[in-house]
Short mmCIF file of C-alpha atoms and ligand atoms in Angstrom, two decimals:
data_model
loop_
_atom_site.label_atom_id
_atom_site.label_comp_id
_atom_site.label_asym_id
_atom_site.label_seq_id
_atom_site.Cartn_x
_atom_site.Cartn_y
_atom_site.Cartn_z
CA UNK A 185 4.77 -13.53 -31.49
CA UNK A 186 5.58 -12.40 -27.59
CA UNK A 187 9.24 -11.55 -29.25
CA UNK A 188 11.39 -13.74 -26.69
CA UNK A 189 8.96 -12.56 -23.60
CA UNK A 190 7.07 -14.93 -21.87
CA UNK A 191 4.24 -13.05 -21.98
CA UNK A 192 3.01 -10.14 -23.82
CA UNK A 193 2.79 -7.96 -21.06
CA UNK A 194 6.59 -7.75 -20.85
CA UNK A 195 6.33 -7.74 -24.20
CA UNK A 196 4.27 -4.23 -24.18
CA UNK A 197 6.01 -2.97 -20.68
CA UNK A 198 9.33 -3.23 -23.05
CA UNK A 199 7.63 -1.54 -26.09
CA UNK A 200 7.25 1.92 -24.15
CA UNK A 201 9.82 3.95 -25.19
CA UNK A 202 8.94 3.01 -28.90
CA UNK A 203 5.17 3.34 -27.85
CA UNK A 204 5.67 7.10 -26.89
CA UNK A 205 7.77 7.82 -29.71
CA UNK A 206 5.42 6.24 -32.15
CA UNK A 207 2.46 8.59 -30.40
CA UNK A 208 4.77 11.76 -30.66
CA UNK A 209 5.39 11.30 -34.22
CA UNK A 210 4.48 13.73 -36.76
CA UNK A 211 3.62 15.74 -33.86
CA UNK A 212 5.50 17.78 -32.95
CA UNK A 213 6.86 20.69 -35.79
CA UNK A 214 10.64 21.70 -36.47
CA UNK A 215 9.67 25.28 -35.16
CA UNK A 216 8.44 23.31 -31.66
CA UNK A 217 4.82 24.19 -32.14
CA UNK A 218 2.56 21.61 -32.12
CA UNK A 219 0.07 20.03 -35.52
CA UNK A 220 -2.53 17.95 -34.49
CA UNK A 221 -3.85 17.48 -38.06
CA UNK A 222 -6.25 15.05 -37.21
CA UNK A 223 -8.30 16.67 -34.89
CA UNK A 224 -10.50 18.17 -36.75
CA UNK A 225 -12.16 20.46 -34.48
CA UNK A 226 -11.42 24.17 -35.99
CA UNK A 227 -9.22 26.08 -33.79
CA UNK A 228 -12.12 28.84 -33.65
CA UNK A 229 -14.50 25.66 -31.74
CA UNK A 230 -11.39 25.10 -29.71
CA UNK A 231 -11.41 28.77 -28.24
CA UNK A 232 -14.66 28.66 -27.47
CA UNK A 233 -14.67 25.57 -25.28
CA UNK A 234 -15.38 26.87 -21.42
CA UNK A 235 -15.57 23.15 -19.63
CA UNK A 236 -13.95 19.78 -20.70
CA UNK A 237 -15.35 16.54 -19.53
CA UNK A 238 -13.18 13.52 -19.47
CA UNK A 239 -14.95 10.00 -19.81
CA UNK A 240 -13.12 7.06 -19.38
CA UNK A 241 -12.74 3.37 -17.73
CA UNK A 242 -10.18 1.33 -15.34
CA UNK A 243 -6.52 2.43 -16.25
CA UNK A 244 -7.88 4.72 -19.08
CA UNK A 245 -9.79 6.64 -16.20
CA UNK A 246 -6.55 7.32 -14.54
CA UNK A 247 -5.20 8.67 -17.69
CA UNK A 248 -7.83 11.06 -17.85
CA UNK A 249 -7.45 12.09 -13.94
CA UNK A 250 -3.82 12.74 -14.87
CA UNK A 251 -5.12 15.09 -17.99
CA UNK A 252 -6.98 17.13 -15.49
CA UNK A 253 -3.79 18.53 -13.63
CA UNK A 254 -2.26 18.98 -17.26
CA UNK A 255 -5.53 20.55 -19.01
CA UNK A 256 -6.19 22.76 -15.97
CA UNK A 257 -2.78 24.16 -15.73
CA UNK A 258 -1.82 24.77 -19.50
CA UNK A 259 -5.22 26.27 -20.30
CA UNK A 260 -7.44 27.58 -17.36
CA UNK A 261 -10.49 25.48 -18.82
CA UNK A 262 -12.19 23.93 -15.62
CA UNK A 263 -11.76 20.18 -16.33
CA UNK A 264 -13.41 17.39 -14.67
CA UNK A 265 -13.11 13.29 -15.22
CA UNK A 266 -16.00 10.85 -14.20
CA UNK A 267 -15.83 6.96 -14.91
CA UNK A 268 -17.86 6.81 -17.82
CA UNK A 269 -20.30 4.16 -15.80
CA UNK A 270 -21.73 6.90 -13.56
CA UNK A 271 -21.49 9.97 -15.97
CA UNK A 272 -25.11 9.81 -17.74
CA UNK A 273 -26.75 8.87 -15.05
CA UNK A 274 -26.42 12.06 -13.03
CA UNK A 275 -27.73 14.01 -15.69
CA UNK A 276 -24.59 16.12 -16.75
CA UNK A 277 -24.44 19.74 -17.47
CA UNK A 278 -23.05 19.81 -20.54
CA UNK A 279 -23.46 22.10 -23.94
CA UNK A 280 -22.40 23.09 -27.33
CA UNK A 281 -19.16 24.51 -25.49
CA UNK A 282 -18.41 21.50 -23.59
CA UNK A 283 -15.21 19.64 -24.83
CA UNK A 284 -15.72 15.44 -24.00
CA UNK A 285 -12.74 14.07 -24.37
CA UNK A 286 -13.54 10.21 -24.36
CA UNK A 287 -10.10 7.91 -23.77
CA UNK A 288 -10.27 4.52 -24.77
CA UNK A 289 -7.63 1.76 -25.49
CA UNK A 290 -9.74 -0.58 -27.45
CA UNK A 291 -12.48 2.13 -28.38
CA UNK A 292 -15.09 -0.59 -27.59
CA UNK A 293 -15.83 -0.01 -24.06
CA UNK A 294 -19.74 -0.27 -23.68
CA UNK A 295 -19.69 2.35 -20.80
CA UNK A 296 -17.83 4.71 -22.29
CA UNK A 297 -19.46 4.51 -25.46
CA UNK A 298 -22.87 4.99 -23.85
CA UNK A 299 -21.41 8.18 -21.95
CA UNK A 300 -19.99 9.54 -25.16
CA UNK A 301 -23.31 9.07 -27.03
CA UNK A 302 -25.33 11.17 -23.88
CA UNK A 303 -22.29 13.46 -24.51
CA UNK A 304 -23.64 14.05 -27.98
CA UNK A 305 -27.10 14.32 -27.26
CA UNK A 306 -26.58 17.15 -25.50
CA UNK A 307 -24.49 18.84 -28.04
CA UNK A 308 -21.01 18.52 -26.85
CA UNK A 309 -18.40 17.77 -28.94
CA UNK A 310 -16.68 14.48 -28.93
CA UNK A 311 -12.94 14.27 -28.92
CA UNK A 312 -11.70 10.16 -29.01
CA UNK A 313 -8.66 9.28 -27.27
CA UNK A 314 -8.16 5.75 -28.75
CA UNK A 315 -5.79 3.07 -29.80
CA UNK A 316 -7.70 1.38 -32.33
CA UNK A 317 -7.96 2.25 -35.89
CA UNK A 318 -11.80 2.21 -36.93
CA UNK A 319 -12.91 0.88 -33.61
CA UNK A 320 -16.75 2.51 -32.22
CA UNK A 321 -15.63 5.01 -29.91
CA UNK A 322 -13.74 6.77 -32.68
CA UNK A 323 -16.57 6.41 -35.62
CA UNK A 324 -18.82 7.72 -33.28
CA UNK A 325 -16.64 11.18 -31.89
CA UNK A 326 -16.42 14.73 -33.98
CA UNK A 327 -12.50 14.08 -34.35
CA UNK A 328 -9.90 11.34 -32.81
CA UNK A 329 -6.71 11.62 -32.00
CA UNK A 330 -4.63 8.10 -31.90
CA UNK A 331 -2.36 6.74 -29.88
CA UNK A 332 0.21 4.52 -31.57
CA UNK A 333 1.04 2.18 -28.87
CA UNK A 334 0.35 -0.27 -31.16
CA UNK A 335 -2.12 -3.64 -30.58
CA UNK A 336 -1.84 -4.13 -26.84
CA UNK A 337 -2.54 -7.79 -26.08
CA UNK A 338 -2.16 -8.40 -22.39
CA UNK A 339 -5.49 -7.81 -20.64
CA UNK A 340 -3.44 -5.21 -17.63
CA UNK A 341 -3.45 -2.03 -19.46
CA UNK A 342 0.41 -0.93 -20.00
CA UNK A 343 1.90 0.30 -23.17
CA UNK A 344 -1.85 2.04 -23.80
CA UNK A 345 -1.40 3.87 -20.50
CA UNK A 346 1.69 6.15 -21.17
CA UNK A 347 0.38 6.86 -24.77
CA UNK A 348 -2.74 7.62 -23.58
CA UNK A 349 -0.88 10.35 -21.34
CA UNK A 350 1.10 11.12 -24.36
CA UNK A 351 -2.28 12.38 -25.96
CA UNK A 352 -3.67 14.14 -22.86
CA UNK A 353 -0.45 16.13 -22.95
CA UNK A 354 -0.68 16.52 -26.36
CA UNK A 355 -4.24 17.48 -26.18
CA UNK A 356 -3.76 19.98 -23.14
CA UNK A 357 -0.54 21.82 -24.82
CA UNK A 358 -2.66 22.39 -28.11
CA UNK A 359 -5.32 24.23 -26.62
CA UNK A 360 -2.55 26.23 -24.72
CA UNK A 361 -1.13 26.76 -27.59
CA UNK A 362 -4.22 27.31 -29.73
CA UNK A 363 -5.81 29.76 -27.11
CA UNK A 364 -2.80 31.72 -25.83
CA UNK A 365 -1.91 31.50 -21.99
CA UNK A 366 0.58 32.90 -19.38
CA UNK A 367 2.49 29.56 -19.61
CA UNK A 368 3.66 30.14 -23.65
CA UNK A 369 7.19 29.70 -22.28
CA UNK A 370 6.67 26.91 -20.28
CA UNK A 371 4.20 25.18 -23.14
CA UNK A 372 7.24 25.18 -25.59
CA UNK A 373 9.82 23.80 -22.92
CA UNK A 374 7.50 21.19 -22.14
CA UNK A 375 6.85 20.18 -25.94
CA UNK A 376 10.86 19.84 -26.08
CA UNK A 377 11.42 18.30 -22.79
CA UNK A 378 8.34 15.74 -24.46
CA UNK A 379 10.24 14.59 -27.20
CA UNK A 380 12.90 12.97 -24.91
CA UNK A 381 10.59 11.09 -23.18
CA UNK A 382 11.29 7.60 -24.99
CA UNK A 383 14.73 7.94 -23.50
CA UNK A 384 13.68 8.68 -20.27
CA UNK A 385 11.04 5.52 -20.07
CA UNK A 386 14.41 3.54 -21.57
CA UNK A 387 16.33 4.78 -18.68
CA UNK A 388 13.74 3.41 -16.14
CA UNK A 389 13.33 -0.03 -17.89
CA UNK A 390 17.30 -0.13 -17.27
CA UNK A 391 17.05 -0.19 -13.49
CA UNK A 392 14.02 -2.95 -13.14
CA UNK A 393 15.98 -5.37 -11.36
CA UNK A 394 15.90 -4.42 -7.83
CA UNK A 395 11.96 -3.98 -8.56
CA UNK A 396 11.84 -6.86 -9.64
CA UNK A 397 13.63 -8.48 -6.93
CA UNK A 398 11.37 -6.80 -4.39
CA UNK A 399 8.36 -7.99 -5.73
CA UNK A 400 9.06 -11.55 -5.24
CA UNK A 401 9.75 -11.02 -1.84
CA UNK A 402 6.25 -9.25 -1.04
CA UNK A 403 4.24 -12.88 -2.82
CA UNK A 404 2.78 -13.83 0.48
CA UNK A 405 1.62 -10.15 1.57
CA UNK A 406 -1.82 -9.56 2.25
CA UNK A 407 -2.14 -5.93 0.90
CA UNK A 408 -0.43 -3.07 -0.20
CA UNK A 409 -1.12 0.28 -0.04
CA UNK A 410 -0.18 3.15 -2.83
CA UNK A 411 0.18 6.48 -1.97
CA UNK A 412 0.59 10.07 -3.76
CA UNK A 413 0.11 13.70 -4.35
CA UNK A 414 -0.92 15.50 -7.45
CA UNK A 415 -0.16 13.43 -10.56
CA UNK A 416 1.39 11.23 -8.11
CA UNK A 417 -1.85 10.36 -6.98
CA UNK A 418 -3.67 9.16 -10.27
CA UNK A 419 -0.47 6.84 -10.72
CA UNK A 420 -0.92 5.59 -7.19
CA UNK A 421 -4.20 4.52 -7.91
CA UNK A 422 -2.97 2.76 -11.35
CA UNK A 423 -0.45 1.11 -9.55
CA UNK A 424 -3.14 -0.47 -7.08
CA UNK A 425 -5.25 -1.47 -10.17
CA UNK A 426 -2.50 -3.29 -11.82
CA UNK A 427 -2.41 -5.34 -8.50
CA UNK A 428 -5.33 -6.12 -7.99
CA UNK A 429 -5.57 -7.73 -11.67
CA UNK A 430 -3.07 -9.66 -11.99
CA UNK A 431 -1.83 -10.91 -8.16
CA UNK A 432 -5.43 -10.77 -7.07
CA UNK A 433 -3.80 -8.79 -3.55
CA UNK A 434 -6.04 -6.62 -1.78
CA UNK A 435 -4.90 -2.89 -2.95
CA UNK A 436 -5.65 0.30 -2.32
CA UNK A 437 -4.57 3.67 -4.10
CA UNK A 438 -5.19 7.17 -1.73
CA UNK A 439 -4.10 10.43 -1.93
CA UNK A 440 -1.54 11.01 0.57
CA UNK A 441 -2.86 13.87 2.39
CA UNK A 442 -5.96 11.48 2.80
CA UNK A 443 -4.31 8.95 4.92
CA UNK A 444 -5.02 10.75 8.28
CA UNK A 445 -8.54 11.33 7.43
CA UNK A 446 -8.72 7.61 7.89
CA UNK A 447 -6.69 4.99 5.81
CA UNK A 448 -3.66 5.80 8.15
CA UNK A 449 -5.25 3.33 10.31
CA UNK A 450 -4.59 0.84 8.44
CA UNK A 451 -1.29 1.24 8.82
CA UNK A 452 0.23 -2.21 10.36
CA UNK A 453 3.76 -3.33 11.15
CA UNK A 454 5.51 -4.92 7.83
CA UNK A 455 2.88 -3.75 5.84
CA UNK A 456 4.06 -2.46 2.19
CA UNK A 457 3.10 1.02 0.81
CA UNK A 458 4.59 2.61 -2.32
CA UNK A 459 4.95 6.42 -2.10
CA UNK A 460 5.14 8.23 -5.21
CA UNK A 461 7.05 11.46 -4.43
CA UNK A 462 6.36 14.39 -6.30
CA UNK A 463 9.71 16.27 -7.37
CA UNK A 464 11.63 17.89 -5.12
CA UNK A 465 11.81 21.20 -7.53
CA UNK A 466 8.57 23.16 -9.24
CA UNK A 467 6.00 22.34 -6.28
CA UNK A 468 8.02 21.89 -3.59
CA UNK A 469 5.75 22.23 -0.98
CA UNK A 470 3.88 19.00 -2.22
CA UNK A 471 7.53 17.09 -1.90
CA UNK A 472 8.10 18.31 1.71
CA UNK A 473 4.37 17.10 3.16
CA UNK A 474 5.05 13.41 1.10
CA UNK A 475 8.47 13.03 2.81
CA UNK A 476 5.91 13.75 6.59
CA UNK A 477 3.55 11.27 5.30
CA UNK A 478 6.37 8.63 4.83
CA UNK A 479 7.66 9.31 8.47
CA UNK A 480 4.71 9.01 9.93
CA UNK A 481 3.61 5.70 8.27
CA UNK A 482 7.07 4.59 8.72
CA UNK A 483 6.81 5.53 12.59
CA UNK A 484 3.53 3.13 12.62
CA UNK A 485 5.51 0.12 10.88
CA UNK A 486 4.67 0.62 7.26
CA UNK A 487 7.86 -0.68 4.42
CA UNK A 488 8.28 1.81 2.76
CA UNK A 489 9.04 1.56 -0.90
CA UNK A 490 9.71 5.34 -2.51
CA UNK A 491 9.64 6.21 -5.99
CA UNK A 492 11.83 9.28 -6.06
CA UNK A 493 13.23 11.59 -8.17
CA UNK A 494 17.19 10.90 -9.42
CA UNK A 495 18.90 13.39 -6.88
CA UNK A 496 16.28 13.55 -3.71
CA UNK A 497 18.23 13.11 -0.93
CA UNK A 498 15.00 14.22 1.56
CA UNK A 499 13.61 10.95 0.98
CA UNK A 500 16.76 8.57 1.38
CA UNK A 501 16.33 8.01 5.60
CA UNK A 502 12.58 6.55 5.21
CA UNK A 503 13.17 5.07 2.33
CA UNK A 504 13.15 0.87 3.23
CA UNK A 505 13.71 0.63 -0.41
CA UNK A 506 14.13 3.04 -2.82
CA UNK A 507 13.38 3.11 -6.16
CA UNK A 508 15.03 5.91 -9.06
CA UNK A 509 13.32 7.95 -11.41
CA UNK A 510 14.57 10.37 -14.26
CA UNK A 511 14.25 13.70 -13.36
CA UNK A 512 11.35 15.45 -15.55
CA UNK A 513 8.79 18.35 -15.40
CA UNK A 514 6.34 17.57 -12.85
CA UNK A 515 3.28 17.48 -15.21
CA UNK A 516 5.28 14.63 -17.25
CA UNK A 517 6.43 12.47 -14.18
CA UNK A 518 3.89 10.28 -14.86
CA UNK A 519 5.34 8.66 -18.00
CA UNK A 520 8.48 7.05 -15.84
CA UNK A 521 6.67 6.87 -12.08
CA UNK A 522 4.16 4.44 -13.80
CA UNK A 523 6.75 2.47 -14.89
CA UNK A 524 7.73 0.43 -11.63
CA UNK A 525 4.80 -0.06 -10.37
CA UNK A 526 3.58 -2.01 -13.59
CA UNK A 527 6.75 -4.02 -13.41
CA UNK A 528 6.21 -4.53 -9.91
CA UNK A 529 2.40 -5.87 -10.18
CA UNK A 530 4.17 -8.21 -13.09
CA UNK A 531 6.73 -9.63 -11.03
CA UNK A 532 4.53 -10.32 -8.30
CA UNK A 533 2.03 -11.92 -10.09
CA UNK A 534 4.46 -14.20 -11.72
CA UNK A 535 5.87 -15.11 -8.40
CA UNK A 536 2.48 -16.24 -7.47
CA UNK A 537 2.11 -18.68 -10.28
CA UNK A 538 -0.69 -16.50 -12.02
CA UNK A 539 -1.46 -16.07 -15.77
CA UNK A 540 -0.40 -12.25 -16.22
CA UNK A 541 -1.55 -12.41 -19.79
CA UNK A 542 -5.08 -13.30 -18.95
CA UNK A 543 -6.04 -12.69 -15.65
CA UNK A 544 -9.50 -14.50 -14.04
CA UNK A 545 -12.60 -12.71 -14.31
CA UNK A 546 -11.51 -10.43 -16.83
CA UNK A 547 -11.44 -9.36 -20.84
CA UNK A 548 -9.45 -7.07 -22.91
CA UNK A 549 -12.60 -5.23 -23.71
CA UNK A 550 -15.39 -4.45 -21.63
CA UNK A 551 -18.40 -4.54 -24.41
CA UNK A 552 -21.16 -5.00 -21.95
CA UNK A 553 -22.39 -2.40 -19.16
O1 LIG P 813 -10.31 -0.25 -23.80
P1 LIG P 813 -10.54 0.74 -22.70
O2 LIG P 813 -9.40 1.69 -22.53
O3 LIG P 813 -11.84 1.49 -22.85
O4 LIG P 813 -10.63 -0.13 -21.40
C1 LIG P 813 -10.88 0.44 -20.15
C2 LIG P 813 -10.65 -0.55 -19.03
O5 LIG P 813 -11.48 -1.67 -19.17
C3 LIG P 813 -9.19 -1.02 -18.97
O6 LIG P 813 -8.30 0.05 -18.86
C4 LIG P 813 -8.98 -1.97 -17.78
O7 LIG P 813 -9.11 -1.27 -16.58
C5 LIG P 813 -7.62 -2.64 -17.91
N1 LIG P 813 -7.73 -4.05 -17.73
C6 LIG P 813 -6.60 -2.07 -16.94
O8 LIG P 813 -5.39 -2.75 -16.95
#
C-alpha cells in the first residue's frame, strides 16, 4: 500500500502534483472565473464580511499564516491567524461579519474544534478547510471547502500542506472575485498561472537529489536555522517543524529581518540555515534585504543553503549550496519552496535511523487539548 516507497511519506511528498490537481478540479471555469459550489455561504454574506479569522494547528497553522498575505492582498479584508489553542481564551472580537476560516487536515483536531465552536457562539460564520470527508470540523462549520489531497498517512503533514494552500488561494481569489478589487487583472492571471501548478511541484520533485544528498551530510548537526520574508517566512517556519518531527534536531523558523533583533547571535561557524528567497521580480525590495541577510550570516560562519528562484543570479556568491525553484507569482511560491525542505527533513531523518512514518511522541490527530 506505500506504492514501491518505503514509507508513506515519500509516498504523499510524490503525490503532490496529483494532490494539487485533484484540489483544483472542478474549480476553476472555462471562462477562468472561479465556482466554489460548495461553499455555501451566499455571495451577498461574502460581501459583507469586514474581518477573517484563521484558526488552525502545527503545519495547518502555517497554511493559514500563508492565507493571510494572499487574503489581505486580493481582497483588503484585514485578516489575522491565531493557533487555535490560544484563540478562545483571549476572548476574541468577533461578530456576525466575521469570516473563521478553520483549516484542518484530519478535521478532528480538539483545539481547533473548540476554537471553531467559540467562533460560533459568537455568531461568526464557519468556513472548514479540511481533508476529510464527514470528519467534525466540517459537520460542525456553515460550509466546507475540501481539499483532495487524498488520505494522508504519514504523521509529518505533507501532501495536506500544499492543498491546504491550494484552498487558501482558492478561498482568497473568490472573495476577490466575488467582491470586486483593483487586482481583477491580476486575480485572473493568477487563477491561470494556478492551474499549472501540478507541473511546477513535478518540476521540483525532478531536482531532489542534490537535497537529498545534502541532508545526509548535515545527520550529526546540532541545529538548523530557517529563515524568510513574506510567504517565505510561514514556509521557513514549516520547514523547521518538519525537523523537529521527524530528526528530533533542534530547529528554529524566524523571519529574516528578525535575525538582528536577536537570533543572529546564534549564528556559529558551520552552522546550517536555509534561506528562502523571495523572487527577485514583483517585490523586489524584499529579494535585495534577503540576499544582506545571507551575507551577513555568511560573514559570521553560517552554511548557507538558498532556495532561489530559477534565474537569480544575486544569490549565487553566498549561496554554499543552492537549491532551484520554478519561477511563479510571489503569492504562489509557496507551493514549490515547501517542497525541499520537506524532502530535506525526510532525508535527514532517514539518515538518522528514525521512523519517518511515525515519529515518537506524536499522532496523526491531535483529539485531546
Ligand atoms: O489535522 P490537523 O490539520 O488539524 O492537524 C494539525 C496539526 O496537528 C498537524 O498539522 C501537525 O502539526 C503535523 N504533524 C505537522 O506535520
Amino acid at each position: 500500500e506505500k506504492g514501491g516507497y518505503d514509507y508513506f511519506m515519500l509516498k504523499e511528498i510524490a503525490e503532490q502534483p496529483k494532490a494539487v490537481a485533484d484540489t483544483l478540479l472542478g474549480r476553476i471555469g472555462a471562462d477562468g472565473q472561479l465556482t466554489l459550489d460548495e461553499v455555501r455561504i451566499p455571495d451577498s454574506v461574502l460581501r459583507e464580511i469586514d474581518k477573517i479569522v484563521i484558526i488552525a494547528c502545527g503545519t495547518s497553522f502555517h497554511a493559514g499564516l500563508i492565507a493571510k498575505y494572499a487574503i489581505e492582498h486580493w481582497t483588503r479584508i484585514p485578516c489575522e491567524v491565531e493557533v487555535a489553542s490560544e484563540f478562545r481564551y483571549r476572548d476574541p472580537i468577533l461578530d456576525q461579519q466575521t469570516l473563521v476560516v478553520a483549516i484542518s487536515q484530519s478535521g478532528e483536531s480538539m483545539d481547533t474544534l473548540m476554537a471553531l465552536r467559540h467562533a460560533r457562539e459568537q455568531g461568526a460564520k464557519v468556513l472548514a478547510i479540511c481533508n476529510t470527508n464527514g470528519s467534525t470540523i466540517p459537520r460542525e462549520s456553515d460550509a466546507v471547502l475540501y481539499t483532495h489531497a487524498g488520505p494522508e498517512v504519514a504523521v509529518a503533514s505533507t501532501k495536506a500542506f500544499l492543498t491546504q494552500l491550494v484552498a487558501c488561494y482558492l478561498v482568497a481569489l473568490y472573495l476577490g472575485q466575488v467582491r470586486g478589487t483593483k487586482w481583477g487583472d491580476e486575480i485572473t492571471e493568477v487563477i491561470r498561472q494556478l492551474a499549472d501548478m501540478p507541473q511546477q511541484v513535478e518540476r521540483v520533485l525532478d531536482t531532489m537529489e542534490p537535497v537529498r544528498e545534502l541532508a545526509r551530510s548535515l545527520a550529526d548537526a546540532r541545529s538548523v536555522l530557517f529563515l524568510g520574508r513574506h510567504v517565505g517566512y510561514p514556509v521557513a517556519l514549516e520547514g523547521a517543524l518538519k525537523l523537529k518531527e521527524l530528526a528530533y534536531m533542534h530547529a528554529e523558523g524566524f523571519a529574516a529581518g528578525e535575525l538582528k533583533h536577536g537570533p543572529i547571535a546564534l549564528i556559529e561557524e558551520g552552522l546550517p540555515v536555509v534561506v528562502v528567497v523571495p523572487s527577485p521580480r514583483g517585490r523586489s525590495v524584499l529579494h535585495d534585504k534577503i540576499v544582506s541577510n545571507i551575507q551577513e550570516i555568511r560573514a559570521r560562519g553560517a552554511r548557507t543553503i538558498v532556495v532561489a528562484e530559477e534565474g537569480d543570479e544575486a544569490v549565487v556568491p553566498f549561496a554554499d549550496h543552492l537549491v532551484r525553484i520554478p519561477r511563479t507569482p510571489v503569492l504562489l511560491q509557496p507551493l514549490v519552496a515547501t517542497v525541499p525542505l520537506q524532502v530535506f527533513a525526510c532525508e535527514l531523518a532517514t539518515a538518522k535511523g528514525h521512523e519517518v512514518d511515525q515519529p515518537r511522541n506524536l499522532a496523526k490527530s491531535v483529539t485531546v487539548e
